[in-house]
PDB file of C-alpha atoms in Angstrom:
ATOM      1  CA  LYS A   1      93.350  90.205  95.381  1.00 71.00           C
ATOM      2  CA  ALA A   2      90.425  92.466  95.993  1.00 84.00           C
ATOM      3  CA  GLY A   3      89.265  92.616  99.573  1.00 93.00           C
ATOM      4  CA  VAL A   4      85.855  91.918 101.023  1.00 97.00           C
ATOM      5  CA  THR A   5      83.244  94.238  99.584  1.00 97.00           C
ATOM      6  CA  GLN A   6      79.947  95.127 101.160  1.00 98.00           C
ATOM      7  CA  THR A   7      76.999  96.928  99.634  1.00 97.00           C
ATOM      8  CA  PRO A   8      75.442  99.269 100.293  1.00 97.00           C
ATOM      9  CA  ARG A   9      77.808 101.178 102.596  1.00 97.00           C
ATOM     10  CA  TYR A  10      75.064 103.241 104.173  1.00 97.00           C
ATOM     11  CA  LEU A  11      71.368 102.634 104.544  1.00 97.00           C
ATOM     12  CA  ILE A  12      68.491 104.443 106.209  1.00 98.00           C
ATOM     13  CA  LYS A  13      65.278 102.563 106.895  1.00 98.00           C
ATOM     14  CA  THR A  14      62.196 103.070 109.034  1.00 98.00           C
ATOM     15  CA  ARG A  15      60.829 100.791 111.722  1.00 98.00           C
ATOM     16  CA  GLY A  16      58.933  97.813 110.371  1.00 98.00           C
ATOM     17  CA  GLN A  17      60.731  97.720 107.033  1.00 98.00           C
ATOM     18  CA  GLN A  18      63.063  94.971 105.968  1.00 98.00           C
ATOM     19  CA  VAL A  19      66.593  95.251 104.603  1.00 98.00           C
ATOM     20  CA  THR A  20      69.023  93.088 102.660  1.00 98.00           C
ATOM     21  CA  LEU A  21      72.775  93.555 102.893  1.00 98.00           C
ATOM     22  CA  SER A  22      75.258  92.019 100.500  1.00 98.00           C
ATOM     23  CA  CYS A  23      78.797  90.725 100.932  1.00 98.00           C
ATOM     24  CA  SER A  24      81.298  89.579  98.325  1.00 98.00           C
ATOM     25  CA  PRO A  25      84.165  87.624  99.916  1.00 97.00           C
ATOM     26  CA  ILE A  26      87.755  87.530  98.819  1.00 96.00           C
ATOM     27  CA  SER A  27      88.087  85.421  95.691  1.00 95.00           C
ATOM     28  CA  GLY A  28      88.493  81.759  96.631  1.00 94.00           C
ATOM     29  CA  HIS A  29      87.180  82.179 100.175  1.00 94.00           C
ATOM     30  CA  ARG A  30      84.310  79.865 101.029  1.00 94.00           C
ATOM     31  CA  SER A  31      83.461  80.918 104.589  1.00 94.00           C
ATOM     32  CA  VAL A  32      81.509  84.105 105.249  1.00 97.00           C
ATOM     33  CA  SER A  33      80.616  85.357 108.707  1.00 97.00           C
ATOM     34  CA  TRP A  34      78.444  88.286 109.720  1.00 98.00           C
ATOM     35  CA  TYR A  35      78.862  90.455 112.813  1.00 98.00           C
ATOM     36  CA  GLN A  36      76.857  93.321 114.262  1.00 98.00           C
ATOM     37  CA  GLN A  37      78.848  96.176 115.787  1.00 97.00           C
ATOM     38  CA  THR A  38      77.222  98.685 118.141  1.00 95.00           C
ATOM     39  CA  PRO A  39      78.693 101.082 120.731  1.00 91.00           C
ATOM     40  CA  GLY A  40      76.818  99.331 123.524  1.00 86.00           C
ATOM     41  CA  GLN A  41      77.234  95.659 122.657  1.00 88.00           C
ATOM     42  CA  GLY A  42      80.456  95.742 120.639  1.00 91.00           C
ATOM     43  CA  LEU A  43      81.037  93.089 117.987  1.00 96.00           C
ATOM     44  CA  GLN A  44      78.537  90.253 118.112  1.00 96.00           C
ATOM     45  CA  PHE A  45      78.510  87.170 115.898  1.00 96.00           C
ATOM     46  CA  LEU A  46      75.378  86.742 113.810  1.00 97.00           C
ATOM     47  CA  PHE A  47      76.033  83.657 111.681  1.00 95.00           C
ATOM     48  CA  GLU A  48      78.555  81.897 109.471  1.00 95.00           C
ATOM     49  CA  TYR A  49      78.035  80.294 106.078  1.00 95.00           C
ATOM     50  CA  PHE A  50      80.261  77.752 104.401  1.00 93.00           C
ATOM     51  CA  SER A  51      79.530  76.155 101.041  1.00 92.00           C
ATOM     52  CA  GLU A  52      75.996  77.569 101.035  1.00 95.00           C
ATOM     53  CA  THR A  53      75.193  76.058 104.457  1.00 94.00           C
ATOM     54  CA  GLN A  54      74.839  77.866 107.761  1.00 94.00           C
ATOM     55  CA  ARG A  55      77.339  76.189 110.068  1.00 90.00           C
ATOM     56  CA  ASN A  56      77.034  78.404 113.116  1.00 90.00           C
ATOM     57  CA  LYS A  57      74.584  80.929 114.509  1.00 92.00           C
ATOM     58  CA  GLY A  58      74.694  83.581 117.204  1.00 93.00           C
ATOM     59  CA  ASN A  59      72.010  84.610 119.672  1.00 93.00           C
ATOM     60  CA  PHE A  60      69.911  86.867 117.507  1.00 96.00           C
ATOM     61  CA  PRO A  61      66.167  86.692 116.894  1.00 96.00           C
ATOM     62  CA  GLY A  62      64.760  84.971 113.839  1.00 96.00           C
ATOM     63  CA  ARG A  63      64.279  88.367 112.169  1.00 97.00           C
ATOM     64  CA  PHE A  64      67.937  88.075 111.238  1.00 98.00           C
ATOM     65  CA  SER A  65      68.613  85.608 108.462  1.00 97.00           C
ATOM     66  CA  GLY A  66      71.189  84.989 105.814  1.00 97.00           C
ATOM     67  CA  ARG A  67      72.154  82.885 102.883  1.00 97.00           C
ATOM     68  CA  GLN A  68      75.146  82.090 100.730  1.00 98.00           C
ATOM     69  CA  PHE A  69      75.228  81.535  97.021  1.00 97.00           C
ATOM     70  CA  SER A  70      77.262  79.059  95.002  1.00 96.00           C
ATOM     71  CA  ASN A  71      79.845  81.775  94.220  1.00 95.00           C
ATOM     72  CA  SER A  72      80.289  82.297  98.007  1.00 96.00           C
ATOM     73  CA  ARG A  73      78.629  85.714  97.943  1.00 98.00           C
ATOM     74  CA  SER A  74      76.377  86.162 100.940  1.00 98.00           C
ATOM     75  CA  GLU A  75      73.375  88.218 101.896  1.00 98.00           C
ATOM     76  CA  MET A  76      71.820  88.919 105.240  1.00 98.00           C
ATOM     77  CA  ASN A  77      68.276  90.047 105.755  1.00 98.00           C
ATOM     78  CA  VAL A  78      66.648  91.770 108.684  1.00 98.00           C
ATOM     79  CA  SER A  79      62.869  91.828 108.704  1.00 95.00           C
ATOM     80  CA  THR A  80      60.566  94.065 110.741  1.00 96.00           C
ATOM     81  CA  LEU A  81      63.328  96.494 111.612  1.00 98.00           C
ATOM     82  CA  GLU A  82      63.546  97.904 115.129  1.00 97.00           C
ATOM     83  CA  LEU A  83      65.368 101.019 116.313  1.00 97.00           C
ATOM     84  CA  GLY A  84      67.857  98.786 118.115  1.00 96.00           C
ATOM     85  CA  ASP A  85      68.935  97.237 114.820  1.00 97.00           C
ATOM     86  CA  SER A  86      70.832 100.426 113.990  1.00 98.00           C
ATOM     87  CA  ALA A  87      74.420  99.254 113.767  1.00 97.00           C
ATOM     88  CA  LEU A  88      77.426  98.618 111.593  1.00 98.00           C
ATOM     89  CA  TYR A  89      77.052  95.206 109.966  1.00 98.00           C
ATOM     90  CA  LEU A  90      80.376  93.603 109.154  1.00 98.00           C
ATOM     91  CA  CYS A  91      81.048  90.722 106.856  1.00 98.00           C
ATOM     92  CA  ALA A  92      84.217  88.645 107.136  1.00 97.00           C
ATOM     93  CA  SER A  93      85.553  85.986 104.821  1.00 96.00           C
ATOM     94  CA  SER A  94      87.989  83.141 105.385  1.00 93.00           C
ATOM     95  CA  PRO A  95      89.442  80.498 103.095  1.00 91.00           C
ATOM     96  CA  GLY A  96      87.424  77.697 104.683  1.00 85.00           C
ATOM     97  CA  THR A  97      90.204  75.182 104.098  1.00 80.00           C
ATOM     98  CA  SER A  98      91.405  74.399 107.614  1.00 77.00           C
ATOM     99  CA  GLY A  99      88.330  73.490 109.593  1.00 74.00           C
ATOM    100  CA  GLY A 100      87.888  76.772 111.416  1.00 78.00           C
ATOM    101  CA  GLN A 101      89.707  79.338 113.525  1.00 82.00           C
ATOM    102  CA  GLU A 102      91.131  80.936 110.406  1.00 86.00           C
ATOM    103  CA  THR A 103      92.123  84.546 109.934  1.00 89.00           C
ATOM    104  CA  GLN A 104      89.009  86.499 109.080  1.00 92.00           C
ATOM    105  CA  TYR A 105      89.207  89.346 106.593  1.00 95.00           C
ATOM    106  CA  PHE A 106      86.611  91.997 107.289  1.00 96.00           C
ATOM    107  CA  GLY A 107      84.877  94.294 104.871  1.00 97.00           C
ATOM    108  CA  PRO A 108      84.277  97.974 105.664  1.00 96.00           C
ATOM    109  CA  GLY A 109      80.731  97.271 106.808  1.00 97.00           C
ATOM    110  CA  THR A 110      77.253  98.540 106.039  1.00 98.00           C
ATOM    111  CA  ARG A 111      76.036 101.233 108.393  1.00 97.00           C
ATOM    112  CA  LEU A 112      72.300 100.825 108.961  1.00 98.00           C
ATOM    113  CA  LEU A 113      70.236 103.539 110.593  1.00 98.00           C
ATOM    114  CA  VAL A 114      66.674 102.701 111.568  1.00 98.00           C
ATOM    115  CA  LEU A 115      64.383 105.694 112.145  1.00 97.00           C
TER     116      LEU A 115
ATOM    117  CA  GLN B   1      80.552  82.060 130.235  1.00 63.00           C
ATOM    118  CA  GLN B   2      80.880  83.035 126.602  1.00 74.00           C
ATOM    119  CA  GLN B   3      82.067  86.547 127.429  1.00 90.00           C
ATOM    120  CA  VAL B   4      85.487  88.015 126.981  1.00 96.00           C
ATOM    121  CA  LYS B   5      86.146  90.958 129.305  1.00 96.00           C
ATOM    122  CA  GLN B   6      88.495  93.641 128.030  1.00 97.00           C
ATOM    123  CA  SER B   7      90.143  96.570 129.798  1.00 96.00           C
ATOM    124  CA  PRO B   8      90.782  99.433 129.774  1.00 97.00           C
ATOM    125  CA  GLN B   9      88.004 100.942 127.693  1.00 96.00           C
ATOM    126  CA  SER B  10      90.346 103.699 126.553  1.00 97.00           C
ATOM    127  CA  LEU B  11      94.061 104.346 126.815  1.00 97.00           C
ATOM    128  CA  ILE B  12      96.302 107.339 126.178  1.00 98.00           C
ATOM    129  CA  VAL B  13     100.011 106.663 125.708  1.00 98.00           C
ATOM    130  CA  GLN B  14     102.899 108.898 124.789  1.00 98.00           C
ATOM    131  CA  LYS B  15     104.854 108.194 121.614  1.00 98.00           C
ATOM    132  CA  GLY B  16     107.526 105.633 122.332  1.00 97.00           C
ATOM    133  CA  GLY B  17     105.709 104.245 125.367  1.00 98.00           C
ATOM    134  CA  ILE B  18     104.228 100.796 125.974  1.00 98.00           C
ATOM    135  CA  SER B  19     100.509 100.207 125.478  1.00 98.00           C
ATOM    136  CA  ILE B  20      99.001  97.320 127.441  1.00 98.00           C
ATOM    137  CA  ILE B  21      95.492  95.964 126.927  1.00 98.00           C
ATOM    138  CA  ASN B  22      94.126  93.105 129.006  1.00 98.00           C
ATOM    139  CA  CYS B  23      91.473  90.465 128.406  1.00 98.00           C
ATOM    140  CA  ALA B  24      89.978  87.728 130.572  1.00 97.00           C
ATOM    141  CA  TYR B  25      87.733  84.808 129.762  1.00 96.00           C
ATOM    142  CA  GLU B  26      85.762  82.149 131.622  1.00 93.00           C
ATOM    143  CA  ASN B  27      85.201  79.389 129.094  1.00 91.00           C
ATOM    144  CA  THR B  28      88.124  76.963 129.374  1.00 90.00           C
ATOM    145  CA  ALA B  29      87.174  75.489 126.005  1.00 89.00           C
ATOM    146  CA  PHE B  30      88.509  78.595 124.264  1.00 91.00           C
ATOM    147  CA  ASP B  31      91.704  77.665 122.427  1.00 88.00           C
ATOM    148  CA  TYR B  32      92.336  80.442 119.942  1.00 92.00           C
ATOM    149  CA  PHE B  33      92.892  84.080 120.920  1.00 95.00           C
ATOM    150  CA  PRO B  34      93.329  86.680 118.161  1.00 95.00           C
ATOM    151  CA  TRP B  35      93.678  90.423 118.460  1.00 97.00           C
ATOM    152  CA  TYR B  36      92.104  92.699 115.882  1.00 97.00           C
ATOM    153  CA  GLN B  37      92.857  96.347 115.106  1.00 97.00           C
ATOM    154  CA  GLN B  38      90.189  98.662 113.730  1.00 97.00           C
ATOM    155  CA  PHE B  39      90.665 102.124 112.270  1.00 96.00           C
ATOM    156  CA  PRO B  40      87.712 104.517 111.849  1.00 93.00           C
ATOM    157  CA  GLY B  41      85.638 103.673 108.800  1.00 91.00           C
ATOM    158  CA  LYS B  42      87.349 100.311 108.326  1.00 93.00           C
ATOM    159  CA  GLY B  43      86.623  96.763 109.313  1.00 95.00           C
ATOM    160  CA  PRO B  44      88.794  95.034 111.930  1.00 96.00           C
ATOM    161  CA  ALA B  45      92.062  93.493 110.749  1.00 96.00           C
ATOM    162  CA  LEU B  46      93.972  90.645 112.400  1.00 95.00           C
ATOM    163  CA  LEU B  47      97.024  91.842 114.280  1.00 96.00           C
ATOM    164  CA  ILE B  48      98.349  88.756 116.025  1.00 95.00           C
ATOM    165  CA  ALA B  49      96.946  85.526 117.465  1.00 94.00           C
ATOM    166  CA  ILE B  50      97.971  82.924 120.048  1.00 94.00           C
ATOM    167  CA  ARG B  51      96.996  79.434 121.143  1.00 91.00           C
ATOM    168  CA  PRO B  52      97.222  78.189 124.759  1.00 88.00           C
ATOM    169  CA  ASP B  53     100.239  75.957 124.142  1.00 89.00           C
ATOM    170  CA  VAL B  54     102.549  78.993 124.282  1.00 92.00           C
ATOM    171  CA  SER B  55     102.778  81.738 126.908  1.00 94.00           C
ATOM    172  CA  GLU B  56     104.006  84.492 124.631  1.00 96.00           C
ATOM    173  CA  LYS B  57     104.058  85.384 120.963  1.00 96.00           C
ATOM    174  CA  LYS B  58     105.850  88.341 119.439  1.00 96.00           C
ATOM    175  CA  GLU B  59     105.472  89.905 116.007  1.00 95.00           C
ATOM    176  CA  GLY B  60     107.458  93.084 115.554  1.00 96.00           C
ATOM    177  CA  ARG B  61     106.360  95.620 118.167  1.00 97.00           C
ATOM    178  CA  PHE B  62     103.295  93.560 119.135  1.00 97.00           C
ATOM    179  CA  THR B  63     103.402  90.846 121.820  1.00 97.00           C
ATOM    180  CA  ILE B  64     100.660  88.661 123.246  1.00 96.00           C
ATOM    181  CA  SER B  65     101.183  87.321 126.756  1.00 96.00           C
ATOM    182  CA  PHE B  66      98.981  84.384 127.743  1.00 95.00           C
ATOM    183  CA  ASN B  67      98.293  83.058 131.257  1.00 94.00           C
ATOM    184  CA  LYS B  68      96.267  79.872 130.956  1.00 93.00           C
ATOM    185  CA  SER B  69      95.816  79.289 134.688  1.00 93.00           C
ATOM    186  CA  ALA B  70      94.506  82.816 135.220  1.00 95.00           C
ATOM    187  CA  LYS B  71      92.483  82.696 132.001  1.00 95.00           C
ATOM    188  CA  GLN B  72      93.930  86.024 130.949  1.00 96.00           C
ATOM    189  CA  PHE B  73      95.800  87.335 127.953  1.00 97.00           C
ATOM    190  CA  SER B  74      97.167  90.726 127.057  1.00 98.00           C
ATOM    191  CA  LEU B  75      98.480  92.743 124.141  1.00 98.00           C
ATOM    192  CA  HIS B  76     101.635  94.794 124.542  1.00 98.00           C
ATOM    193  CA  ILE B  77     102.531  97.403 121.942  1.00 98.00           C
ATOM    194  CA  MET B  78     106.149  98.452 122.336  1.00 98.00           C
ATOM    195  CA  ASP B  79     107.448 101.822 121.117  1.00 98.00           C
ATOM    196  CA  SER B  80     103.865 102.980 120.480  1.00 98.00           C
ATOM    197  CA  GLN B  81     103.449 105.287 117.487  1.00 97.00           C
ATOM    198  CA  PRO B  82     100.702 107.761 116.542  1.00 97.00           C
ATOM    199  CA  GLY B  83      99.834 105.436 113.649  1.00 97.00           C
ATOM    200  CA  ASP B  84      98.892 102.793 116.234  1.00 98.00           C
ATOM    201  CA  SER B  85      95.963 104.956 117.347  1.00 98.00           C
ATOM    202  CA  ALA B  86      92.962 102.717 116.728  1.00 98.00           C
ATOM    203  CA  THR B  87      90.460 100.483 118.524  1.00 97.00           C
ATOM    204  CA  TYR B  88      91.804  97.103 119.585  1.00 98.00           C
ATOM    205  CA  PHE B  89      89.637  94.052 120.147  1.00 97.00           C
ATOM    206  CA  CYS B  90      90.626  90.811 121.777  1.00 97.00           C
ATOM    207  CA  ALA B  91      88.661  87.731 120.792  1.00 96.00           C
ATOM    208  CA  ALA B  92      88.378  84.059 121.617  1.00 95.00           C
ATOM    209  CA  SER B  93      87.027  80.958 119.996  1.00 91.00           C
ATOM    210  CA  HIS B  94      86.771  77.222 120.119  1.00 85.00           C
ATOM    211  CA  LEU B  95      85.360  74.872 117.535  1.00 75.00           C
ATOM    212  CA  TRP B  96      81.927  74.649 119.195  1.00 69.00           C
ATOM    213  CA  GLY B  97      81.726  70.970 118.304  1.00 68.00           C
ATOM    214  CA  GLY B  98      82.526  71.497 114.639  1.00 75.00           C
ATOM    215  CA  ALA B  99      84.422  73.563 112.115  1.00 73.00           C
ATOM    216  CA  THR B 100      83.691  77.240 112.552  1.00 81.00           C
ATOM    217  CA  ASN B 101      85.279  80.667 112.423  1.00 86.00           C
ATOM    218  CA  LYS B 102      82.932  82.115 115.068  1.00 90.00           C
ATOM    219  CA  LEU B 103      84.643  84.633 117.341  1.00 93.00           C
ATOM    220  CA  ILE B 104      83.593  86.090 120.688  1.00 95.00           C
ATOM    221  CA  PHE B 105      84.951  89.631 120.892  1.00 96.00           C
ATOM    222  CA  GLY B 106      85.889  91.782 123.846  1.00 96.00           C
ATOM    223  CA  THR B 107      84.351  95.236 124.134  1.00 95.00           C
ATOM    224  CA  GLY B 108      87.281  97.064 122.601  1.00 96.00           C
ATOM    225  CA  THR B 109      89.959  99.528 123.733  1.00 97.00           C
ATOM    226  CA  LEU B 110      90.349 102.905 122.091  1.00 97.00           C
ATOM    227  CA  LEU B 111      94.067 103.677 122.002  1.00 98.00           C
ATOM    228  CA  ALA B 112      95.365 107.181 121.405  1.00 98.00           C
ATOM    229  CA  VAL B 113      99.118 107.645 121.036  1.00 98.00           C
ATOM    230  CA  GLN B 114     100.136 111.247 121.560  1.00 96.00           C
ATOM    231  CA  PRO B 115     103.087 112.607 119.573  1.00 92.00           C
TER     232      PRO B 115
END
């Protein structure tokens, strides 16, 4: 099976712009989670989607949003970018068959640089 | 109370030695403790995981030791090899009142195994 794919891999934006990142989960996986990874804060949970519904959310401002499509592909959007949003954004997929606490399979991430 | 504290921040071990990474948590609701390994340019990958009903779990050269009363758990890498050089993250979760794959990650340990 193909792994989790994320596009684009690298992105440069300026403050105030918005950005959309895409994640394609492993075929058959229905749960997609997003994490932000920075040197200072480490890996922080953004949100999780399952069957097109957000079923958990981290402590990030409303500028961060996401959605999931019927084919389980997911997108996250960050509006009004700030310098502090520069990070590696990781997507992880799980089967979604056992009610949670499943092995998560991470993609390689999208590295976002905000200038 | 949602934090997971991880130490050391970095670790240098000689080939064939034992690498030990420690994590501590406060939230007694946590009931699932995975360890993830991340190589540069890659997303994290699950290494091994444990639940509080056992005090130790071993998979090959990797062992998790769990101390429920102390709210601590650790990863031991026996016979460390240069190929083990990576960043290791401990994590914790509970079901937060419903099905979820949300993880709280430690801050990471950069392991370098010298030949």
